[in-house]
Amino acid sequence: MAFTITVADTGERFPCAEGQNVLAAMVRLGRRDIPVGCRGGGCGICRVQVLGAARYRTLKMSRAQVSAADEARGIALACKLLPEADLTVKALGLLECRLNPVAGGAPHRG
Amino acid sequence: MSFRGVMRPGHAVIRVLEMEPAVTHYVERLGLIKTNEDAQGRVYLKAWDEHDAFSIVLREADAPGLDVMAFKVHGTAELDRLEADLRAYGVNCERVAAGELADCGHRVRFEIPTGHAIELYAEKKYVGNLVGNHNPNPWPEGLKGMQVYRFDHCLLYGPKLADNLDLFTNVLGFDLTERIVTPDGGLLATFFSCSNKAHDIAFVHHDVPDKFHHASFMLMTWEEVLRAADIMSMHDIAIDIGPTRHGITRGRTIYFFDPSGNRNEVFCGDYTWYPDREPITWEAGEIGRAIFYHDRRLNENFLGVVT
């Protein structure tokens, strides 16, 4: 069974199989709607907010990137986000991963 | 040979989100050998060509990253001297008791300007490598996965690279081997050797302190790096970039991630450092070639993806 993931920022849609994480489903199609980082729940680059009432579960994510309060308002790392119904997500990390290397800038994360 | 102060990277304690997939990654895929597990559940690992009891410790935690990188010092007298020098320089040092990590002598722990915890120690149980010291074979049979030879270095991210440079060169006795400088003379990156290697520890400027970019493991040949990349695809390990070439250190490399998002590197082929050399300087405008020599630009993850 596959669910439909809608990326609110772009309106793009892609399928995600049951048991597959949202980021892997996106990468498999060569899409970049959500930024891709470590793919292990550690770096926080693929942070998204699940919009509306939705059914999903998450695997263990870094508490430095997603606090318990974040989780309560639907924030998750796409690489650890498993849909149990169709989902609409908003990418949160996109601007923070586009850096100016010469300035040595970096995202502020806890 | 005379590196008789800080000799080499001794171990890194890496935080992982879940122990079981982490052990599978480091043992079955990289080819490290599990040597111990303590009452806290920490898992101790070593590479086949390392002689001491462990070089990587995995600790399960809520957030991945690096707890500490430790360096082995040549003897207790040198450890005492370095501790006194650190204190005289104004660095707060904490003594961690022998046995807190199994089979490791007492450690001198301190925070460096980039916010990372560094430890020095002089004693760790000698267990020998897997071929022994008596008429040894060149390599042991039965190794797993990428068959890494040793834990080699870490790249860490944090602020205050100029203060860090002073501490590492003037107190800890490291040599600066390479640096990336901005047009106004600021430091974007610094690479240090305490030995004959092109780097034993390296730093990239980052506004947030105490961030972990990667732990690196040594291979001997480009073919072994390519084979490591094959193993990553066989087991769907997330690859960051490579196989490719670093301008800095000339290393042939592949970056990839452990199951908790900590970056690993396997690499081969840097140059030999001697302390009478001048350091290599890269201009910030050349940072692309300096880091990834073939792409000649950074991938978007190099500066932003850390644990």
Coordinates of C-alpha atoms in Angstrom, one line a residue:
Chain A
M1 CA 0.0 0.0 0.0
A2 CA 1.3 3.5 -0.9
F3 CA 0.4 6.8 0.5
T4 CA 0.6 10.2 -1.2
I5 CA 3.0 12.8 0.3
T6 CA 2.3 16.4 -0.6
V7 CA 5.0 19.0 -0.1
A8 CA 3.2 22.2 0.9
D9 CA 6.0 24.5 -0.1
T10 CA 6.0 23.3 -3.8
G11 CA 2.7 21.5 -4.1
E12 CA 4.6 18.5 -5.5
R13 CA 3.4 15.0 -4.7
F14 CA 5.1 11.6 -4.5
P15 CA 4.1 8.2 -3.4
C16 CA 5.5 6.6 -0.2
A17 CA 5.1 2.9 0.4
E18 CA 3.9 1.6 3.8
G19 CA 7.0 1.2 6.0
Q20 CA 9.1 3.5 3.9
N21 CA 10.3 6.9 5.3
V22 CA 9.2 10.1 3.5
L23 CA 12.7 11.2 2.6
A24 CA 13.8 7.9 1.1
A25 CA 10.6 7.8 -1.0
M26 CA 11.4 11.3 -2.3
V27 CA 15.1 10.5 -3.0
R28 CA 14.2 7.4 -4.9
L29 CA 12.4 9.6 -7.4
G30 CA 15.3 11.9 -7.8
R31 CA 13.4 14.8 -6.2
R32 CA 14.8 17.5 -3.8
D33 CA 11.6 19.0 -2.4
I34 CA 12.9 18.3 1.1
P35 CA 16.7 18.9 1.8
V36 CA 18.7 15.6 2.3
G37 CA 21.3 15.3 5.0
C38 CA 22.5 12.4 7.1
R39 CA 19.4 10.2 6.5
G40 CA 19.8 8.8 10.1
G41 CA 17.8 11.2 12.2
G42 CA 20.9 13.1 13.4
C43 CA 21.5 16.3 11.5
G44 CA 18.1 17.9 11.3
I45 CA 18.4 19.2 7.7
C46 CA 15.2 17.3 6.6
R47 CA 13.1 18.7 9.4
V48 CA 9.4 19.0 8.3
Q49 CA 6.1 19.9 9.9
V50 CA 3.2 17.6 9.2
L51 CA 0.2 19.7 8.6
G52 CA -3.4 19.0 9.7
A53 CA -4.7 15.9 11.4
A54 CA -2.6 13.1 10.1
R55 CA -1.7 9.5 10.9
Y56 CA 2.0 8.6 11.0
R57 CA 4.7 7.3 13.2
T58 CA 8.3 8.2 13.7
L59 CA 11.5 6.3 14.5
K60 CA 14.0 7.6 17.0
M61 CA 15.3 11.1 16.1
S62 CA 17.9 13.3 17.7
R63 CA 16.5 15.2 20.6
A64 CA 18.9 18.0 19.7
Q65 CA 16.9 18.5 16.5
V66 CA 13.3 17.6 17.5
S67 CA 12.2 18.3 21.1
A68 CA 9.2 16.6 22.7
A69 CA 7.4 19.9 22.3
D70 CA 8.3 19.9 18.6
E71 CA 7.0 16.4 18.2
A72 CA 3.7 17.4 19.8
R73 CA 3.1 20.0 17.1
G74 CA 3.9 17.6 14.2
I75 CA 7.6 18.4 13.7
A76 CA 9.6 15.4 12.5
L77 CA 12.7 14.5 10.5
A78 CA 11.5 13.2 7.1
C79 CA 14.1 10.4 7.2
K80 CA 12.4 9.0 10.3
L81 CA 8.8 9.8 9.3
L82 CA 6.6 6.8 8.3
P83 CA 3.1 7.7 6.9
E84 CA 0.1 5.7 7.9
A85 CA -2.2 7.8 5.7
D86 CA -1.7 10.5 3.1
L87 CA 0.4 13.4 4.5
T88 CA 1.0 17.0 3.7
V89 CA 4.4 18.2 5.0
K90 CA 6.1 21.6 5.1
A91 CA 9.9 21.6 4.8
L92 CA 11.5 23.7 7.6
G93 CA 15.2 23.3 7.0
L94 CA 15.6 24.4 3.4
L95 CA 17.0 27.9 3.9
E96 CA 19.3 26.9 6.7
C97 CA 21.2 24.3 4.6
R98 CA 22.1 26.8 1.8
L99 CA 25.2 28.4 3.2
N100 CA 27.8 30.8 2.1
P101 CA 31.0 28.9 2.5
V102 CA 33.3 31.9 2.5
A103 CA 31.4 33.6 5.3
G104 CA 31.6 30.3 7.2
G105 CA 28.0 30.7 8.2
A106 CA 26.2 27.8 9.7
P107 CA 22.7 26.9 10.9
H108 CA 22.0 27.5 14.6
R109 CA 20.9 24.3 16.1
G110 CA 20.9 23.2 19.7
Chain B
M1 CA 61.5 8.9 15.6
S2 CA 60.6 11.4 18.2
F3 CA 56.9 11.9 18.7
R4 CA 57.1 11.3 22.4
G5 CA 54.5 13.7 23.7
V6 CA 51.0 13.3 22.2
M7 CA 51.5 10.3 20.0
R8 CA 48.3 9.6 18.2
P9 CA 44.5 9.5 18.2
G10 CA 43.6 6.9 20.8
H11 CA 39.8 6.7 20.8
A12 CA 36.6 8.5 20.0
V13 CA 33.4 8.0 22.1
I14 CA 30.5 8.3 19.6
R15 CA 26.9 8.7 20.6
V16 CA 24.3 6.7 18.7
L17 CA 20.5 6.7 18.8
E18 CA 20.2 2.9 18.9
M19 CA 23.0 0.4 19.8
E20 CA 22.0 -2.6 17.7
P21 CA 22.0 -1.0 14.2
A22 CA 25.1 1.0 15.2
V23 CA 27.1 -2.2 16.2
T24 CA 26.0 -3.8 12.9
H25 CA 27.3 -0.8 11.0
Y26 CA 30.6 -0.5 12.7
V27 CA 31.3 -4.3 13.0
E28 CA 29.7 -5.9 10.0
R29 CA 30.2 -3.0 7.5
L30 CA 33.3 -1.1 8.6
G31 CA 34.9 -4.3 9.9
L32 CA 35.8 -3.2 13.4
I33 CA 36.0 -5.9 16.1
K34 CA 33.9 -5.8 19.3
T35 CA 36.3 -6.2 22.2
N36 CA 34.1 -5.3 25.2
E37 CA 30.8 -4.1 26.5
D38 CA 30.6 -2.4 29.9
A39 CA 27.9 -2.3 32.6
Q40 CA 26.6 1.0 31.2
G41 CA 26.0 -0.7 27.8
R42 CA 28.9 1.1 26.1
V43 CA 30.4 -1.0 23.3
Y44 CA 34.1 -1.0 22.7
L45 CA 35.6 -1.6 19.2
K46 CA 39.0 -1.8 17.6
A47 CA 40.3 -2.1 14.0
W48 CA 42.3 -5.2 13.1
D49 CA 45.7 -3.5 12.9
E50 CA 45.4 -1.6 16.2
H51 CA 47.2 -2.9 19.2
D52 CA 45.3 -1.4 22.1
A53 CA 42.1 -2.7 23.6
F54 CA 39.7 -0.2 21.8
S55 CA 39.7 2.8 19.5
I56 CA 35.9 3.5 19.2
V57 CA 33.4 3.4 22.0
L58 CA 29.6 3.6 21.1
R59 CA 27.3 5.1 23.7
E60 CA 23.5 5.1 23.2
A61 CA 22.0 8.5 23.8
D62 CA 19.1 10.8 22.8
A63 CA 21.2 12.7 20.3
P64 CA 24.1 11.5 18.1
G65 CA 27.5 13.2 18.0
L66 CA 30.9 13.0 19.6
D67 CA 31.3 12.8 23.4
V68 CA 35.1 13.0 23.3
M69 CA 38.2 12.4 21.2
A70 CA 41.1 11.1 23.2
F71 CA 44.8 11.1 22.3
K72 CA 47.4 8.6 23.6
V73 CA 50.5 10.2 25.2
H74 CA 53.9 8.5 25.4
G75 CA 54.1 7.6 29.1
T76 CA 52.7 8.9 32.4
A77 CA 55.5 11.5 32.9
E78 CA 54.6 13.1 29.6
L79 CA 50.9 13.0 30.6
D80 CA 51.7 14.8 33.9
R81 CA 53.8 17.4 32.0
L82 CA 51.0 18.1 29.5
E83 CA 48.5 18.4 32.3
A84 CA 50.7 20.9 34.1
D85 CA 51.2 22.8 30.8
L86 CA 47.5 22.9 30.2
R87 CA 46.8 24.2 33.7
A88 CA 49.5 26.8 33.4
Y89 CA 48.0 28.0 30.1
G90 CA 44.7 28.5 31.9
V91 CA 42.8 25.4 30.8
N92 CA 40.6 23.6 33.3
C93 CA 41.5 20.0 33.5
E94 CA 39.5 17.2 35.0
R95 CA 41.0 13.8 35.9
V96 CA 38.8 10.9 34.9
A97 CA 39.7 7.8 37.0
A98 CA 41.4 4.8 35.5
G99 CA 38.9 2.1 34.7
E100 CA 36.0 4.6 34.0
L101 CA 36.5 3.3 30.4
A102 CA 37.4 -0.4 30.7
D103 CA 41.1 -1.2 30.3
C104 CA 42.0 2.5 30.1
G105 CA 44.3 4.4 32.5
H106 CA 43.4 7.8 33.9
R107 CA 42.4 10.4 31.4
V108 CA 43.0 14.2 31.6
R109 CA 39.9 15.8 30.2
F110 CA 39.5 19.5 29.1
E111 CA 37.5 21.6 26.8
I112 CA 39.1 23.3 23.7
P113 CA 38.1 26.7 22.3
T114 CA 35.8 25.0 19.7
G115 CA 33.8 23.6 22.6
H116 CA 34.8 19.9 22.1
A117 CA 36.0 17.7 25.0
I118 CA 39.5 16.3 24.4
E119 CA 41.2 13.8 26.6
L120 CA 44.8 12.7 27.0
Y121 CA 45.8 9.3 28.5
A122 CA 49.0 7.3 28.7
E123 CA 47.9 3.7 29.4
K124 CA 45.5 1.3 27.8
K125 CA 45.5 -2.5 27.8
Y126 CA 47.8 -3.9 25.1
V127 CA 46.0 -6.7 23.3
G128 CA 48.0 -6.8 20.0
N129 CA 46.7 -6.7 16.5
L130 CA 45.2 -9.7 14.7
V131 CA 48.4 -10.9 13.2
G132 CA 50.7 -10.6 16.2
N133 CA 54.3 -9.5 16.5
H134 CA 56.0 -12.8 15.9
N135 CA 56.6 -13.8 12.3
P136 CA 53.3 -12.1 11.4
N137 CA 51.3 -12.6 8.3
P138 CA 50.5 -9.3 6.4
W139 CA 46.8 -9.4 7.1
P140 CA 44.4 -11.7 9.0
E141 CA 41.7 -13.8 7.3
G142 CA 38.1 -13.6 8.2
L143 CA 37.7 -9.8 8.3
K144 CA 34.3 -8.3 7.7
G145 CA 33.0 -5.5 5.4
M146 CA 35.4 -2.6 4.5
Q147 CA 38.2 -4.1 6.6
V148 CA 39.4 -0.8 7.9
Y149 CA 43.0 -0.8 9.3
R150 CA 42.7 1.8 12.0
F151 CA 40.7 4.8 13.4
D152 CA 42.7 7.7 11.9
H153 CA 41.4 11.1 12.7
C154 CA 38.3 13.3 13.4
L155 CA 37.1 16.5 11.7
L156 CA 35.3 18.7 14.2
Y157 CA 33.3 21.9 13.7
G158 CA 33.2 24.9 16.1
P159 CA 34.2 28.6 16.6
K160 CA 37.5 30.3 17.7
L161 CA 39.9 28.5 15.4
A162 CA 42.7 31.0 16.1
D163 CA 42.5 30.3 19.9
N164 CA 42.4 26.6 19.0
L165 CA 45.5 26.9 16.8
D166 CA 47.4 28.4 19.7
L167 CA 46.4 25.7 22.1
F168 CA 47.2 22.8 19.7
T169 CA 50.5 24.1 18.5
N170 CA 51.9 25.9 21.6
V171 CA 50.6 23.7 24.4
L172 CA 49.8 20.3 23.0
G173 CA 52.8 20.1 20.6
F174 CA 50.9 19.5 17.4
D175 CA 52.0 20.9 14.0
L176 CA 49.7 22.9 11.7
T177 CA 49.9 21.0 8.4
E178 CA 47.2 22.8 6.3
R179 CA 44.8 25.8 6.7
I180 CA 42.1 27.6 4.7
V181 CA 42.3 31.4 5.2
T182 CA 39.9 34.2 4.3
P183 CA 41.1 37.3 2.4
D184 CA 41.3 39.2 5.7
G185 CA 43.4 36.5 7.3
G186 CA 40.7 34.6 9.2
L187 CA 40.8 30.9 9.6
L188 CA 38.1 28.8 7.9
A189 CA 39.8 25.4 8.6
T190 CA 42.9 24.1 10.3
F191 CA 44.6 20.6 10.1
F192 CA 46.9 19.3 12.8
S193 CA 49.4 16.5 13.0
C194 CA 51.0 15.1 16.2
S195 CA 52.8 12.5 14.1
N196 CA 54.0 11.8 10.6
K197 CA 50.5 11.9 9.2
A198 CA 48.9 14.8 7.2
H199 CA 46.3 15.1 9.9
D200 CA 45.4 13.6 13.3
I201 CA 42.6 16.1 14.0
A202 CA 41.1 18.9 12.0
F203 CA 38.7 21.8 12.5
V204 CA 36.3 23.8 10.3
H205 CA 34.9 27.1 11.5
H206 CA 31.2 26.8 12.6
D207 CA 29.2 29.2 14.7
V208 CA 27.8 26.5 16.9
P209 CA 30.4 24.9 19.2
D210 CA 31.0 21.2 19.8
K211 CA 29.8 19.8 16.5
F212 CA 31.0 16.5 14.9
H213 CA 31.7 16.3 11.2
H214 CA 33.3 12.9 10.9
A215 CA 35.4 10.1 12.3
S216 CA 37.8 8.6 9.7
F217 CA 39.1 5.1 9.2
M218 CA 42.2 4.3 7.2
L219 CA 42.4 2.0 4.2
M220 CA 45.5 1.4 2.1
T221 CA 44.5 1.6 -1.5
W222 CA 42.1 3.3 -3.9
E223 CA 40.7 -0.1 -4.8
E224 CA 39.9 -0.7 -1.1
V225 CA 38.0 2.7 -1.1
L226 CA 36.1 1.7 -4.2
R227 CA 35.3 -1.7 -2.6
A228 CA 34.1 0.1 0.6
A229 CA 31.7 2.2 -1.6
D230 CA 30.4 -1.1 -3.2
I231 CA 29.7 -2.4 0.4
M232 CA 27.7 0.8 1.1
S233 CA 25.5 0.2 -1.9
M234 CA 25.1 -3.5 -1.1
H235 CA 23.7 -2.5 2.4
D236 CA 22.0 0.8 1.5
I237 CA 24.3 2.9 3.6
A238 CA 23.7 6.6 3.1
I239 CA 26.7 8.0 1.0
D240 CA 27.5 11.7 1.4
I241 CA 30.1 12.1 -1.4
G242 CA 32.6 10.0 -3.2
P243 CA 34.7 8.1 -3.9
T244 CA 36.7 11.2 -4.7
R245 CA 39.9 13.2 -3.9
H246 CA 40.6 15.8 -1.2
G247 CA 42.9 18.6 -2.2
I248 CA 43.8 19.0 1.4
T249 CA 45.9 16.0 2.6
R250 CA 45.6 14.5 -0.9
G251 CA 43.4 11.8 0.6
R252 CA 41.3 9.5 -1.6
T253 CA 38.0 9.4 0.2
I254 CA 34.4 8.5 0.6
Y255 CA 32.0 10.1 3.2
F256 CA 29.0 8.2 4.5
F257 CA 26.7 8.1 7.5
D258 CA 26.2 5.7 10.3
P259 CA 22.6 4.7 11.2
S260 CA 22.3 7.6 13.7
G261 CA 23.5 10.2 11.1
N262 CA 27.1 10.5 12.3
R263 CA 29.4 10.9 9.3
N264 CA 32.2 8.4 8.8
E265 CA 35.0 8.5 6.3
V266 CA 37.2 5.8 4.8
F267 CA 40.3 7.1 3.1
C268 CA 43.7 6.2 1.8
G269 CA 46.8 7.9 0.6
D270 CA 47.8 11.1 2.4
Y271 CA 51.4 12.4 2.4
T272 CA 54.1 12.1 5.1
W273 CA 54.5 15.0 7.4
Y274 CA 57.8 16.2 9.0
P275 CA 57.9 19.0 11.6
D276 CA 60.4 21.1 9.6
R277 CA 57.9 21.6 6.8
E278 CA 55.9 24.8 6.3
P279 CA 52.1 24.4 6.5
I280 CA 50.1 24.4 3.3
T281 CA 47.7 27.4 2.8
W282 CA 44.5 27.3 0.8
E283 CA 42.7 30.5 -0.1
A284 CA 39.0 30.6 0.9
G285 CA 38.1 31.1 -2.8
E286 CA 39.6 27.7 -3.5
I287 CA 37.7 25.9 -0.8
G288 CA 35.9 23.8 -3.4
R289 CA 39.1 22.2 -4.7
A290 CA 40.6 22.1 -1.3
I291 CA 37.8 19.9 0.0
F292 CA 36.6 18.0 -3.1
Y293 CA 39.3 18.2 -5.7
H294 CA 37.3 16.8 -8.6
D295 CA 33.9 18.5 -8.1
R296 CA 35.8 21.8 -7.2
R297 CA 32.8 22.9 -5.1
L298 CA 31.4 21.9 -1.8
N299 CA 28.3 19.8 -1.7
E300 CA 25.6 21.5 0.2
N301 CA 26.0 19.0 3.1
F302 CA 29.7 19.7 3.8
L303 CA 29.1 22.9 5.9
G304 CA 25.6 22.2 7.2
V305 CA 25.3 18.5 8.0
V306 CA 26.8 17.7 11.4
T307 CA 25.8 16.0 14.6

